Coordinates of C-alpha atoms in Angstrom, one line a residue:
X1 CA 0.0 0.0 0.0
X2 CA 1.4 3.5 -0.8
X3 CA 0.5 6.3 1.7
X4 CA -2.4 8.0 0.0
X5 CA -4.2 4.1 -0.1
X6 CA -3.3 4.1 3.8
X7 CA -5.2 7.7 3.9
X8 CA -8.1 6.1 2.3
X9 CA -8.1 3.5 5.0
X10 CA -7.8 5.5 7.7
X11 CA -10.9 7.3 6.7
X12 CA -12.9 4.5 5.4
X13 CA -12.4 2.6 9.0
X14 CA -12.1 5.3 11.4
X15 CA -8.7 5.1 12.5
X16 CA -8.0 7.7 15.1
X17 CA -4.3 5.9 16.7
X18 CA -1.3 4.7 14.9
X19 CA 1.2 2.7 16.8
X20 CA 4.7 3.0 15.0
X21 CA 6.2 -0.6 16.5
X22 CA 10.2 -1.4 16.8
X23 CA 11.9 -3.9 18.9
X24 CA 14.6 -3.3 21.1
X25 CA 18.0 -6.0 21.8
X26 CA 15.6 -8.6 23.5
X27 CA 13.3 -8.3 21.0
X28 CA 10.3 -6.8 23.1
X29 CA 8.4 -4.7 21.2
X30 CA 8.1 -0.9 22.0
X31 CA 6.2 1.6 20.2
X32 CA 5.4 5.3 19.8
X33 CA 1.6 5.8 18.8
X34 CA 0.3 9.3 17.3
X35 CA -2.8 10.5 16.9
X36 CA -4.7 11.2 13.8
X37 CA -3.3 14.8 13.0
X38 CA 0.6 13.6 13.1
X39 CA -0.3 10.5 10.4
X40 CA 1.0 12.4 7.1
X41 CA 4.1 13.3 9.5
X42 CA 4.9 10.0 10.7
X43 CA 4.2 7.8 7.4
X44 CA 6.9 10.2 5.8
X45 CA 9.3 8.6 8.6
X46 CA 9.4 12.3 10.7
X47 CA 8.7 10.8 14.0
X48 CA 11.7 10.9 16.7
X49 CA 12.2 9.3 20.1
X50 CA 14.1 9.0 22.5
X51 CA 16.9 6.4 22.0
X52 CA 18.6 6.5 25.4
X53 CA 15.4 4.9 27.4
X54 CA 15.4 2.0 25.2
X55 CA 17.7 -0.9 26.6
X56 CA 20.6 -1.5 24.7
X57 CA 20.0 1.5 22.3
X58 CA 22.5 4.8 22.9
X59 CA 23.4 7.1 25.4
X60 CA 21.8 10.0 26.7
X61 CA 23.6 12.6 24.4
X62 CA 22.9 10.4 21.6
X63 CA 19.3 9.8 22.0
X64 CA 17.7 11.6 19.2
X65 CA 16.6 8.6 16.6
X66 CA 14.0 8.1 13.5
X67 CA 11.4 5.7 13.3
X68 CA 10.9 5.0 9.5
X69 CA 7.8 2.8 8.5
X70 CA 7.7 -0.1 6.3
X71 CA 4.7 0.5 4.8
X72 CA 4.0 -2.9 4.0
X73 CA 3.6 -3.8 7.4
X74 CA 0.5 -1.7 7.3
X75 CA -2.5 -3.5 9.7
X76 CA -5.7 -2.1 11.5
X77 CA -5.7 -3.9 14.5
X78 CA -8.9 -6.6 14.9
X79 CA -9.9 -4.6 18.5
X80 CA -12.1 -1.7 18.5
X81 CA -12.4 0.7 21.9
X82 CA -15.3 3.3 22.3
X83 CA -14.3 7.1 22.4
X84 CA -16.8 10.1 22.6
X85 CA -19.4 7.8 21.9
X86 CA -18.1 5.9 19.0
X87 CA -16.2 2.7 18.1
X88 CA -12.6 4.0 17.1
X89 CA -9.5 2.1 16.1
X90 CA -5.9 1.7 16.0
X91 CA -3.5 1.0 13.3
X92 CA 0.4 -0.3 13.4
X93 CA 3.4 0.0 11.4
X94 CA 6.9 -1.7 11.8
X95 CA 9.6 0.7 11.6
X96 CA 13.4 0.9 11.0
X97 CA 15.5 2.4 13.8
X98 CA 17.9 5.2 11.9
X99 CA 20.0 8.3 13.0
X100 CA 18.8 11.5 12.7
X101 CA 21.5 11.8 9.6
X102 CA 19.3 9.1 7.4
X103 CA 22.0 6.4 8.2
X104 CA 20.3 2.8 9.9
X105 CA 20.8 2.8 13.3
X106 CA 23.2 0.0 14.1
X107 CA 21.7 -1.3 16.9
X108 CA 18.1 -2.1 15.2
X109 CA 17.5 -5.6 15.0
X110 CA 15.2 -5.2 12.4
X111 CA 18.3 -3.7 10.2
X112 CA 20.2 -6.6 11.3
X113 CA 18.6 -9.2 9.7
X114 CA 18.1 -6.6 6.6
X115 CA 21.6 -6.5 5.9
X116 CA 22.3 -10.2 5.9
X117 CA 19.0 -11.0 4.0
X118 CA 20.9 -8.4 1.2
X119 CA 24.0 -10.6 1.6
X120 CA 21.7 -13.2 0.5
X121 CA 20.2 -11.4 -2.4
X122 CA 23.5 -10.5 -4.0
X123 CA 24.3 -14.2 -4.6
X124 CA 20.8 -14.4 -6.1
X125 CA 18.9 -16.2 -2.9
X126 CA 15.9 -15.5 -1.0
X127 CA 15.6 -16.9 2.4
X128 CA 12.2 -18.5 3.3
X129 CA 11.0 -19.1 6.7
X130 CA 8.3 -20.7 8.7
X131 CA 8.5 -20.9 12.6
X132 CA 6.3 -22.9 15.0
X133 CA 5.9 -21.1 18.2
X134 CA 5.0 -22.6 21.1
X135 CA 3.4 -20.8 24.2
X136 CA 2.0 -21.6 27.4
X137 CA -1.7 -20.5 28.9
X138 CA -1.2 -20.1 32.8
X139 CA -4.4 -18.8 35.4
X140 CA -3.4 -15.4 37.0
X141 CA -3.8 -15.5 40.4
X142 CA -5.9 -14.1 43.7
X143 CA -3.9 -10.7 42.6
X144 CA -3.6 -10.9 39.4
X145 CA -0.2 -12.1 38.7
X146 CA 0.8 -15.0 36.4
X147 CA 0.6 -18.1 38.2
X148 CA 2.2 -21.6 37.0
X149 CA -1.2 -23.0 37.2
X150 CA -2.7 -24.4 34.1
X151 CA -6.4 -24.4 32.8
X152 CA -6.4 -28.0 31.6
X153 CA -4.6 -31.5 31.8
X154 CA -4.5 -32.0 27.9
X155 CA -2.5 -33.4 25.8
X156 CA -0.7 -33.5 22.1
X157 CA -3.4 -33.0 19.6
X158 CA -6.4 -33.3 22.7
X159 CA -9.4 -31.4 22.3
X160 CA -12.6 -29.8 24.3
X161 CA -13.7 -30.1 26.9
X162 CA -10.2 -31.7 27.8
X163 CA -8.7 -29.1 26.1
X164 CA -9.8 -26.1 27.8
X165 CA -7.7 -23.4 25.8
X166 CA -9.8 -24.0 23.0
X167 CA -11.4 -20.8 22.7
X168 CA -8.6 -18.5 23.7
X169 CA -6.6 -20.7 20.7
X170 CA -9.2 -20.5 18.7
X171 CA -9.8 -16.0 19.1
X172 CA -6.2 -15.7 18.6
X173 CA -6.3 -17.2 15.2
X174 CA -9.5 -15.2 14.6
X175 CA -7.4 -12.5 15.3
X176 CA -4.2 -13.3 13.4
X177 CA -6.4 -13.9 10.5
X178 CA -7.8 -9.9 10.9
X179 CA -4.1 -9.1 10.5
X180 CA -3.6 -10.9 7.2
X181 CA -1.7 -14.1 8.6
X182 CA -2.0 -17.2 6.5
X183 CA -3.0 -19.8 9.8
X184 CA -2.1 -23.0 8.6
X185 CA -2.6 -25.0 12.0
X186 CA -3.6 -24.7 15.6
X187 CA -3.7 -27.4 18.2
X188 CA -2.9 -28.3 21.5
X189 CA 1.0 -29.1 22.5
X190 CA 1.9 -31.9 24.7
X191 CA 2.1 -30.6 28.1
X192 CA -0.7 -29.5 29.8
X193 CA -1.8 -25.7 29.1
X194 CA 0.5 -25.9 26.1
X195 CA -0.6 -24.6 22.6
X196 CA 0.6 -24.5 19.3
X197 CA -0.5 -22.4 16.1
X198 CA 1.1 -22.3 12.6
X199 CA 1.4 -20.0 10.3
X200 CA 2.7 -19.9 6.4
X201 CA 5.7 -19.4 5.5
X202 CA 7.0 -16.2 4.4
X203 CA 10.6 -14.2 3.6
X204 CA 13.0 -14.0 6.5
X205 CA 12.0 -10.1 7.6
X206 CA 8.7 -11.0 7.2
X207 CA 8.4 -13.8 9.0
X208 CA 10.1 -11.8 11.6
X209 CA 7.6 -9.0 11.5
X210 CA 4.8 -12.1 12.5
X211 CA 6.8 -13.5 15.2
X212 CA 6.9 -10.1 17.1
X213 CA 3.3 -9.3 15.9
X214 CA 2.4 -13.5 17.2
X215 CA 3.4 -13.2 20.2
X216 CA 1.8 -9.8 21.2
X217 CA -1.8 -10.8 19.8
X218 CA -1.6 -14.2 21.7
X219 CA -0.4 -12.0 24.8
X220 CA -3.5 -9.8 24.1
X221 CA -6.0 -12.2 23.4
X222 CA -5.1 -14.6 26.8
X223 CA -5.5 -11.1 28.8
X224 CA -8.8 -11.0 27.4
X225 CA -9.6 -14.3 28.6
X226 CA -8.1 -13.8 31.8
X227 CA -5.2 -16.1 31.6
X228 CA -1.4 -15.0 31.1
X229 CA 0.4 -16.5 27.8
X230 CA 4.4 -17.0 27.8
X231 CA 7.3 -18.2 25.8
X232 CA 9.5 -18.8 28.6
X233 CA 11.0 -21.9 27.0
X234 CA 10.9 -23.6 30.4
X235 CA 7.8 -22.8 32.7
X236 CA 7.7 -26.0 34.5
X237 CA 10.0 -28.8 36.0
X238 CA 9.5 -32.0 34.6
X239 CA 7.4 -31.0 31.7
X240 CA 7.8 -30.2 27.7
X241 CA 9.3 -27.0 27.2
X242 CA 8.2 -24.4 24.4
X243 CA 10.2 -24.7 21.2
X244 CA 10.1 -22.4 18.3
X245 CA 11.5 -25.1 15.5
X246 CA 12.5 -22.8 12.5
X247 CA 11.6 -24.2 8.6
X248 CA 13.8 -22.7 6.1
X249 CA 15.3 -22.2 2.4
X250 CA 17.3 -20.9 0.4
X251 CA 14.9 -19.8 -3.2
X252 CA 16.6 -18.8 -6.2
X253 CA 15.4 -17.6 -9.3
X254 CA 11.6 -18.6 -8.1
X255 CA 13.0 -21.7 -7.3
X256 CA 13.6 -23.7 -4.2
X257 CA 17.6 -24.3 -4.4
X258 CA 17.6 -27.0 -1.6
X259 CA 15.4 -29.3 -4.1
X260 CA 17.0 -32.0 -6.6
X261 CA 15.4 -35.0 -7.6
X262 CA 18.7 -36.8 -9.0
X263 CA 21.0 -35.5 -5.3
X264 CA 21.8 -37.7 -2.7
X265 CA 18.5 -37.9 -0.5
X266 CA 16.4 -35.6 -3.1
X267 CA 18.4 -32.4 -1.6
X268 CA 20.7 -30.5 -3.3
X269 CA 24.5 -30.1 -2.9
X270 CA 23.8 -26.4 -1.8
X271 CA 20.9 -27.5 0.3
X272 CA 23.3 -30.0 2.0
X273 CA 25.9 -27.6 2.3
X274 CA 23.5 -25.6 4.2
X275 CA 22.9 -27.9 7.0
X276 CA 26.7 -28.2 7.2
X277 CA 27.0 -24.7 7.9
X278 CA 24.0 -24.8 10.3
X279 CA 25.3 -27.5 12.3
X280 CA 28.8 -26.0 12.1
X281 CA 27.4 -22.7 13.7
X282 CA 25.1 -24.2 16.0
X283 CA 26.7 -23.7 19.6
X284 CA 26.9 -19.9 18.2
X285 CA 23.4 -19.5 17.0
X286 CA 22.3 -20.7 20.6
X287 CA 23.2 -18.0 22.3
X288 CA 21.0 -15.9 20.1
X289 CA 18.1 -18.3 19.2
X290 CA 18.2 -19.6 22.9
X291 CA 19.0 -16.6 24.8
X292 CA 17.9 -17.3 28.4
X293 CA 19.2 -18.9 31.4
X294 CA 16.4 -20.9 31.3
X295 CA 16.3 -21.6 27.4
X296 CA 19.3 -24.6 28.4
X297 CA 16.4 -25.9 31.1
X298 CA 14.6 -27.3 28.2
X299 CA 17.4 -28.1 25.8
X300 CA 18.1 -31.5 27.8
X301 CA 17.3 -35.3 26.6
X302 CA 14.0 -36.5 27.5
X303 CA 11.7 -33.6 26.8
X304 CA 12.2 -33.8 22.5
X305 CA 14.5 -30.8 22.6
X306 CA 17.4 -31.5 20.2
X307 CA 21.2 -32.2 22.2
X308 CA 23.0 -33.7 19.7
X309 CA 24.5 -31.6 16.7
X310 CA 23.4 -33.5 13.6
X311 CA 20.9 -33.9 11.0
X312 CA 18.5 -36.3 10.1
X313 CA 15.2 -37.6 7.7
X314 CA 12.3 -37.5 9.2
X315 CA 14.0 -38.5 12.2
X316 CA 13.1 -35.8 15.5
X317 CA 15.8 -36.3 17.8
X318 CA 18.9 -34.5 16.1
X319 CA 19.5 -30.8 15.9
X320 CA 18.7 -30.4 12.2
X321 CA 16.4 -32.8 9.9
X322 CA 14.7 -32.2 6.8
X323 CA 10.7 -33.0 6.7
X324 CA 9.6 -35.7 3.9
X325 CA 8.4 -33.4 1.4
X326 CA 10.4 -32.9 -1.6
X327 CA 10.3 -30.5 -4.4
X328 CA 9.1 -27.2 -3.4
X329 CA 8.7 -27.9 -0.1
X330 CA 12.3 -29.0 0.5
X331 CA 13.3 -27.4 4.1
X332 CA 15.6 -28.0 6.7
X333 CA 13.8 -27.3 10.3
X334 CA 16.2 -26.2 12.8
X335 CA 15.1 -27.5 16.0
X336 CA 16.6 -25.6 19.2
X337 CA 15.3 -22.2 18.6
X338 CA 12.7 -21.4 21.7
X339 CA 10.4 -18.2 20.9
X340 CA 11.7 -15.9 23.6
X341 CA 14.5 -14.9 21.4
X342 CA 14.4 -11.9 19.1
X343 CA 13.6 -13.5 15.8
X344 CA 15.7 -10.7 13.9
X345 CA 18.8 -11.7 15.2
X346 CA 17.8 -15.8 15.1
X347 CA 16.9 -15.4 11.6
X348 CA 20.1 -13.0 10.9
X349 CA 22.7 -15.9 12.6
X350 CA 21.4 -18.8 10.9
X351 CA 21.2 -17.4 7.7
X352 CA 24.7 -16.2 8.0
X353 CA 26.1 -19.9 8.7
X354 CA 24.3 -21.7 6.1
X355 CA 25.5 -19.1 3.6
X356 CA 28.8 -19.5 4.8
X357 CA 28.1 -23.6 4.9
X358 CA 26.8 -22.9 1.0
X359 CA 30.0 -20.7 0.3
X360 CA 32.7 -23.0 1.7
X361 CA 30.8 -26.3 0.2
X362 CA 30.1 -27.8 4.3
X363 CA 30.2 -31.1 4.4
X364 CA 27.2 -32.3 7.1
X365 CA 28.0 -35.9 7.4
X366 CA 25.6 -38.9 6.6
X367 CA 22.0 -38.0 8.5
X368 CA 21.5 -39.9 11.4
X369 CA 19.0 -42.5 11.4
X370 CA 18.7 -43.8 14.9
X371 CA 17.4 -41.5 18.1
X372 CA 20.1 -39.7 19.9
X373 CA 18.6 -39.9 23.3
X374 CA 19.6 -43.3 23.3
X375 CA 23.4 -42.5 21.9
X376 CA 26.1 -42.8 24.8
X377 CA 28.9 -40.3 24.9
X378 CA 31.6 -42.7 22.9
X379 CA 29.0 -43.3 20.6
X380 CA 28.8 -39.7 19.7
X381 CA 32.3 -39.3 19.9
X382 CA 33.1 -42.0 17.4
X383 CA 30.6 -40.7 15.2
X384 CA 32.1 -37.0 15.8
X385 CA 28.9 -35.7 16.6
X386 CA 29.1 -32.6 19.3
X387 CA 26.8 -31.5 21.7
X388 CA 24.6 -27.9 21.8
X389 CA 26.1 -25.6 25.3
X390 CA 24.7 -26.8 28.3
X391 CA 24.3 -23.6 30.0
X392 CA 23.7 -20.0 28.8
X393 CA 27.5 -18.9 29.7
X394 CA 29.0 -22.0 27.2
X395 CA 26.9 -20.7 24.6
X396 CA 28.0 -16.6 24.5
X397 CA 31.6 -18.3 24.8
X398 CA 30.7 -20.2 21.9
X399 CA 29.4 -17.0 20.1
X400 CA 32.5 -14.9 21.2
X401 CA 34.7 -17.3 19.5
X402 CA 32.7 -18.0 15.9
X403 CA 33.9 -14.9 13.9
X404 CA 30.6 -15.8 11.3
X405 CA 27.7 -14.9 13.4
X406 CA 29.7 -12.4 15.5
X407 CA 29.8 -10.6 12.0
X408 CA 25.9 -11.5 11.5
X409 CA 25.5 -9.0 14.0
X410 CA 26.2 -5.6 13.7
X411 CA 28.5 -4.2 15.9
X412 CA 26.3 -2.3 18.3
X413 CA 24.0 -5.5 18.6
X414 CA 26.9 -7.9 19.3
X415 CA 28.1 -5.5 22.2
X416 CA 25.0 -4.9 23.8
X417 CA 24.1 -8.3 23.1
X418 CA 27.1 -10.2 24.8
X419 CA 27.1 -7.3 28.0
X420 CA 23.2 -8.3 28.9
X421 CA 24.0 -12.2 28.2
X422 CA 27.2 -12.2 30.7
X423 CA 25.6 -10.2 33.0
X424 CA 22.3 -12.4 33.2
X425 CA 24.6 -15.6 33.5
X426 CA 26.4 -14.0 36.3
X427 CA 23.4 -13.6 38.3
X428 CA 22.0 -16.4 37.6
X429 CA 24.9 -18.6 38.6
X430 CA 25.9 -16.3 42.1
X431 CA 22.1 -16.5 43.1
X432 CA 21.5 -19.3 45.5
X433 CA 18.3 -21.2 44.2
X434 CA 15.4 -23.2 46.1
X435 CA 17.0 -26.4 44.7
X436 CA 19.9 -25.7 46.6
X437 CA 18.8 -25.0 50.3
X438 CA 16.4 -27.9 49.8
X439 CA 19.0 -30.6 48.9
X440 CA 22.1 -29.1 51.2
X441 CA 20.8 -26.9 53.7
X442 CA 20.0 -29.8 56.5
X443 CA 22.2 -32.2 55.2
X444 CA 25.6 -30.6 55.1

């Protein structure tokens, strides 16, 4: 849509609030929203803000910086509110973070993944994408506050009146739909209060832009239903975490470059090469596709959360396997990515190793047929397979060393980045948890 189309809108649906969205380091989304009278202004990318109270941005004499719309993220959001006595409503539009001297802003993750996605396009390829984000739907309680408590005791694939987050699931979609997603699936996920919905598959900023905009109309709709929705990739103990398993491909031309019907498994060299540089990468993406303390809770055998770094058919224990379809449909699904990770800077790292894997030729092995849960450690050695970081601090080691996705990142990002992920694990590891003074505190 050009701007005089968005106009049009505007006056057609009684749009009175525009809410010019951008995510900061973490990948929370922030926003500045104008009135009515400052639309013209802030469509023609006028609108400034205050830089230095946004985590990880820039300092307090620096803090003057742009927000410039993408205009194709232009959405009238599916909830009305009453004002002077009639039903008003309230647009969004993504924006790019730039300096008030028209140059991107460094530290935008949005940019980020911009500027490797045009790495991609100068060789001629298009990355695709299609995530599946898992969430959790918790009762609040006496107070108000998110409880661990869940609303029902369902299962994979259960439904009503078992499956008691039927309706929330099923308004979200409602909703998503309103915003011009593509829902290809909803259903429930296998621990209780879990839920999982689907979406088609789209190019990598995109895809991004519905990640951020997924997770705040899920967050929206739960309140509205009175429950509190997370993707903390590890609510419970002894339960299935929340994944966000990550489809991708490399198009070229129109085409889909990972697909050939005479290569060894129906995949291409380059699609091969690919996984090589994915699984090469992997400790490194980690720290930015599972960027919590408690990301590592859930990336541990037992739970089908990938440990092992290696690729497979079909098969849904390795890190990396590629779904039976063939053709135009030929992906690799990358499977330790949880959803509280800015999906920006996911998307930026492992696009930057599998073009490096596709660039160097990367060699990923034969795929591994048999489940990994069940390898033993000499196993795996003999097969040289490695394992993903155990812990949030082995993971920004890993990213510190691996000179690819540290370059993935621009430099403000990787600085800011690394300072909040040391800092987190340092706390994490000098706080003394419940575990502790309930397995020592008599007995030692």
């Amino acid at each position: 849509m050009d701007v005089n189309q968005i106009l049009e809108q505007v006056k057609d649906r009684n749009v009175r609030f525009l809410r010019l969205q951008f995510t900061d380091i973490t990948g929370a989304i922030k926003n500045v929203e104008v009135p009515r009278s400052q639309f013209e202004k802030a469509l023609d990318g006028q609108v400034l803000f205050d830089g230095s109270s946004i985590e990880g941005f820039v300092r307090i004499e620096e803090s003057d910086m742009v927000l410039k719309p993408d205009l194709a993220t232009w959405g009238i959001l599916p909830w009305t509110h009453q004002a002077h006595g009639e039903e008003v409503r309230t647009a969004r539009l993504i924006c790019d973070v730039y300096m008030p001297d028209g140059s991107p802003f460094d530290g935008c993750p949005r940019n980020a993944l911009k500027r490797v996605a045009a790495r991609a396009a100068e060789r001629g390829y298009l990355m695709n994408v299609g995530p599946e984000a898992e969430f959790f739907l918790f009762h609040l309680d006496a107070s108000g506050r998110p409880s661990l408590e869940t609303h029902d005791q369902a299962g994979y694939f259960d439904l009503s009146p078992t499956d008691q987050g039927e309706a929330a699931r099923r308004d979200i979609v409602h909703h998503l739909e309103d915003m011009g997603f593509e829902i290809e699936a909803a259903h429930h996920e296998v621990a209780p209060g879990q839920h999982e919905i689907d979406f088609k598959y789209d190019e990598a900023v995109a895809t991004a832009d519905k990640v951020i905009t997924f997770k705040w109309v899920v967050r929206k709709v739960a309140q509205a239903h009175g429950l509190h929705a997370t993707f903390m990739p590890k609510p419970v103990a002894g339960m299935n975490g929340s994944g966000m398993h990550v489809h991708q491909s490399l198009f070229k031309d129109g085409n889909n470059a990972f697909a050939d019907p005479e290569g060894d498994y129906q995949i291409s060299r380059l699609g091969l090469s690919y996984i090589g540089g994915l699984l090469e990468h992997a400790a490194a993406i980690c720290a930015v596709s599972n960027p919590l303390v408690n990301s590592y809770k859930r990336l541990v055998p037992g739970y089908e959360a990938p440990t092992t770094i290696a690729w497979s058919r079909r098969n849904r224990s390795p890190l990396c396997r590629v779904p039976a379809t063939r053709g135009e449909g030929t992906r690799v699904e990358l499977r330790m990515p949880d959803p509280s990770c800015n999906p920006y800077l996911a998307f930026a790292a492992m696009l930057a190793a599998g073009l490096d894997g596709v660039e160097r030729g990367a060699d990923p092995g034969p795929p591994l047929d048999r489940n990994a849960y069940d390898m033993t450690d000499a196993e795996r050695s003999e097969q040289g397979l490695g394992q993903l970081p155990g812990d949030l601090g082995a993971a920004v080691t890993a990213l510190e060393a691996d000179e690819v996705i540290r370059e993935a990142l621009p430099s403000h990002v990787l600085e800011q980045f690394l300072s909040a992920k040391k800092a987190e694990w340092q706390d994490y590891i000098a706080a003394v948890h419940s575990w502790e003074t309930e397995r020592y505190l008599r007995s030692m």
